[in-house]
Amino acid sequence: MHQRGIIVTLLGLILLAFVALFIRQNRVQSTTKVKTADITMTNQKDSAIASYQIMVSFNGRSFTATLNDSPVARAIQKQIPFTVSFIAYGNGQEKIGDLPFTPQLGNYNYDDNGQKGKLAYWQPDNRLVLYHGPVGSYPGIKVIGSFDNAKAVYALKKMADNTEVTFSK
């Protein structure tokens, strides 16, 4: 009986050592950045985040935007190039356009806060939304990226209804 207690205690200590090692490895804070083609990979605190830079063109001007690594953003990046007609919507802080395909939401923790300079997917109606002003948080908003330059936001605000916007690499 005494030998059995010693074995159980040793097994418990070994298990505890493995758990402590696992926790220690997951707390390592490292930051590395690798850029290849149009994809930037950032590893911060052991969580990889991929972002995709795209071009958004309208009214004879082109602006870069960076998409996050959400399933919707990846689906959009795969469909590039494509063109969507946008109109003003609601409170005048956003432009909306119907997507020519339906991306899947997948398992991702989307930001639902429509803010100036953000690009989002509006899930109830299969639309892209380009924000030139804040609208706040709504459950249907799925932020997928943002413009890289404030000039894009100003140009977006001045954009007329039924403007064709092309998304490309």
Coordinates of C-alpha atoms in Angstrom, one line a residue:
M1 CA 0.0 0.0 0.0
H2 CA 2.9 2.4 0.9
Q3 CA 4.5 1.7 -2.6
R4 CA 1.2 2.6 -4.3
G5 CA 1.0 6.0 -2.6
I6 CA 4.6 6.8 -3.6
I7 CA 3.8 5.9 -7.3
V8 CA 0.6 8.1 -7.2
T9 CA 2.6 11.0 -5.7
L10 CA 5.4 10.7 -8.3
L11 CA 2.8 10.6 -11.2
G12 CA 1.1 13.7 -9.7
L13 CA 4.4 15.6 -9.5
I14 CA 5.3 14.6 -13.1
L15 CA 1.9 15.8 -14.3
L16 CA 2.3 19.1 -12.3
A17 CA 5.7 19.6 -13.9
F18 CA 4.3 19.2 -17.4
V19 CA 1.5 21.6 -16.7
A20 CA 4.0 24.2 -15.3
L21 CA 6.2 23.8 -18.4
F22 CA 3.2 24.2 -20.7
I23 CA 2.1 27.4 -18.9
R24 CA 5.6 28.8 -19.0
Q25 CA 5.9 28.2 -22.7
N26 CA 2.6 29.9 -23.5
R27 CA 3.6 33.0 -21.5
V28 CA 6.7 33.7 -23.6
Q29 CA 6.3 37.1 -25.2
S30 CA 8.0 37.3 -28.6
T31 CA 7.4 39.6 -31.5
T32 CA 8.6 38.8 -35.0
K33 CA 7.5 40.2 -38.3
V34 CA 7.9 38.7 -41.7
K35 CA 6.7 40.4 -44.9
T36 CA 6.3 38.3 -48.1
A37 CA 4.5 39.6 -51.2
D38 CA 1.2 41.2 -50.1
I39 CA 0.9 39.3 -46.8
T40 CA 2.4 40.5 -43.5
M41 CA 2.6 37.9 -40.8
T42 CA 3.0 39.2 -37.2
N43 CA 3.7 36.8 -34.3
Q44 CA 3.0 38.6 -31.0
K45 CA 2.6 36.7 -27.7
D46 CA 2.6 33.5 -29.7
S47 CA -0.6 34.3 -31.7
A48 CA -0.2 34.6 -35.5
I49 CA -2.1 37.4 -37.2
A50 CA -2.1 37.6 -41.0
S51 CA -3.1 40.7 -42.8
Y52 CA -3.6 41.3 -46.5
Q53 CA -3.0 44.6 -48.2
I54 CA -5.4 45.4 -51.1
M55 CA -6.1 48.3 -53.3
V56 CA -9.5 50.1 -53.2
S57 CA -10.1 52.3 -56.3
F58 CA -12.8 54.8 -57.1
N59 CA -13.2 58.1 -58.9
G60 CA -9.8 57.8 -60.5
R61 CA -7.9 57.3 -57.2
S62 CA -6.5 54.2 -55.5
F63 CA -6.1 53.7 -51.8
T64 CA -4.5 50.8 -49.8
A65 CA -6.4 49.0 -47.2
T66 CA -5.3 46.2 -44.9
L67 CA -7.7 43.3 -44.3
N68 CA -7.5 41.2 -41.1
D69 CA -7.2 37.4 -41.1
S70 CA -11.0 36.7 -40.6
P71 CA -12.7 34.2 -42.8
V72 CA -14.7 37.0 -44.6
A73 CA -11.5 39.0 -45.3
R74 CA -9.8 35.9 -46.7
A75 CA -12.8 35.1 -48.9
I76 CA -12.7 38.7 -50.2
Q77 CA -9.0 38.5 -50.9
K78 CA -9.5 35.3 -52.9
Q79 CA -12.2 36.9 -55.0
I80 CA -10.1 39.9 -56.0
P81 CA -10.4 41.6 -58.4
F82 CA -14.0 42.6 -58.3
T83 CA -16.1 45.7 -58.5
V84 CA -19.1 46.8 -56.4
S85 CA -21.4 49.8 -56.8
F86 CA -21.7 51.8 -53.5
I87 CA -24.4 54.2 -52.2
A88 CA -24.7 56.3 -49.0
Y89 CA -26.7 54.6 -46.2
G90 CA -28.5 55.6 -43.0
N91 CA -26.9 58.3 -41.0
G92 CA -24.6 59.4 -43.8
Q93 CA -21.5 57.9 -42.2
E94 CA -21.2 54.9 -44.4
K95 CA -21.3 53.6 -48.0
I96 CA -22.8 50.2 -48.7
G97 CA -22.5 47.8 -51.7
D98 CA -23.8 44.4 -52.4
L99 CA -21.2 41.7 -52.7
P100 CA -21.2 39.5 -55.9
F101 CA -20.5 36.4 -53.7
T102 CA -21.4 35.2 -50.2
P103 CA -18.5 34.7 -47.8
Q104 CA -18.8 32.4 -44.8
L105 CA -18.4 34.0 -41.3
G106 CA -16.5 31.1 -39.9
N107 CA -15.2 30.9 -36.4
Y108 CA -13.7 34.4 -35.7
N109 CA -14.2 37.0 -33.1
Y110 CA -15.2 40.0 -35.3
D111 CA -15.2 43.6 -34.1
D112 CA -18.7 45.0 -34.4
N113 CA -17.8 48.7 -34.0
G114 CA -18.3 50.6 -37.3
Q115 CA -15.6 53.4 -37.1
K116 CA -14.2 56.0 -39.5
G117 CA -11.8 54.3 -41.9
K118 CA -13.0 50.7 -41.3
L119 CA -14.1 48.2 -43.9
A120 CA -16.8 45.8 -42.8
Y121 CA -19.1 43.0 -43.9
W122 CA -22.8 43.5 -43.0
Q123 CA -23.9 40.0 -42.4
P124 CA -27.7 40.3 -42.6
D125 CA -27.6 41.6 -46.2
N126 CA -24.3 40.3 -47.7
R127 CA -22.9 43.8 -48.1
L128 CA -19.6 45.5 -47.8
V129 CA -19.6 48.7 -45.7
L130 CA -17.0 51.5 -46.0
Y131 CA -17.1 53.9 -43.0
H132 CA -16.2 57.5 -43.3
G133 CA -17.7 58.3 -39.8
P134 CA -18.5 56.4 -36.7
V135 CA -21.8 54.5 -36.4
G136 CA -21.1 52.5 -33.2
S137 CA -21.5 48.8 -32.5
Y138 CA -24.2 46.6 -34.1
P139 CA -24.3 42.8 -34.0
G140 CA -24.4 42.5 -37.8
I141 CA -21.2 44.5 -38.3
K142 CA -18.1 42.3 -39.0
V143 CA -15.1 44.6 -39.3
I144 CA -12.6 43.1 -41.8
G145 CA -10.0 45.8 -42.2
S146 CA -9.2 49.5 -42.5
F147 CA -7.9 52.0 -44.9
D148 CA -4.2 52.8 -44.5
N149 CA -4.5 56.5 -45.2
A150 CA -6.9 59.2 -43.9
K151 CA -7.2 60.6 -47.4
A152 CA -9.2 57.6 -48.4
V153 CA -11.8 58.4 -45.7
Y154 CA -12.2 62.0 -47.0
A155 CA -12.5 60.8 -50.6
L156 CA -15.1 58.2 -49.5
K157 CA -17.1 60.9 -47.8
K158 CA -17.3 62.8 -51.1
M159 CA -18.1 59.8 -53.2
A160 CA -21.5 60.0 -55.0
D161 CA -24.1 57.3 -55.0
N162 CA -23.7 54.5 -57.5
T163 CA -19.9 54.9 -57.6
E164 CA -18.1 51.8 -58.9
V165 CA -15.4 50.7 -56.4
T166 CA -12.8 48.2 -57.5
F167 CA -11.0 45.9 -55.1
S168 CA -7.7 44.6 -56.4
K169 CA -4.2 43.4 -55.2

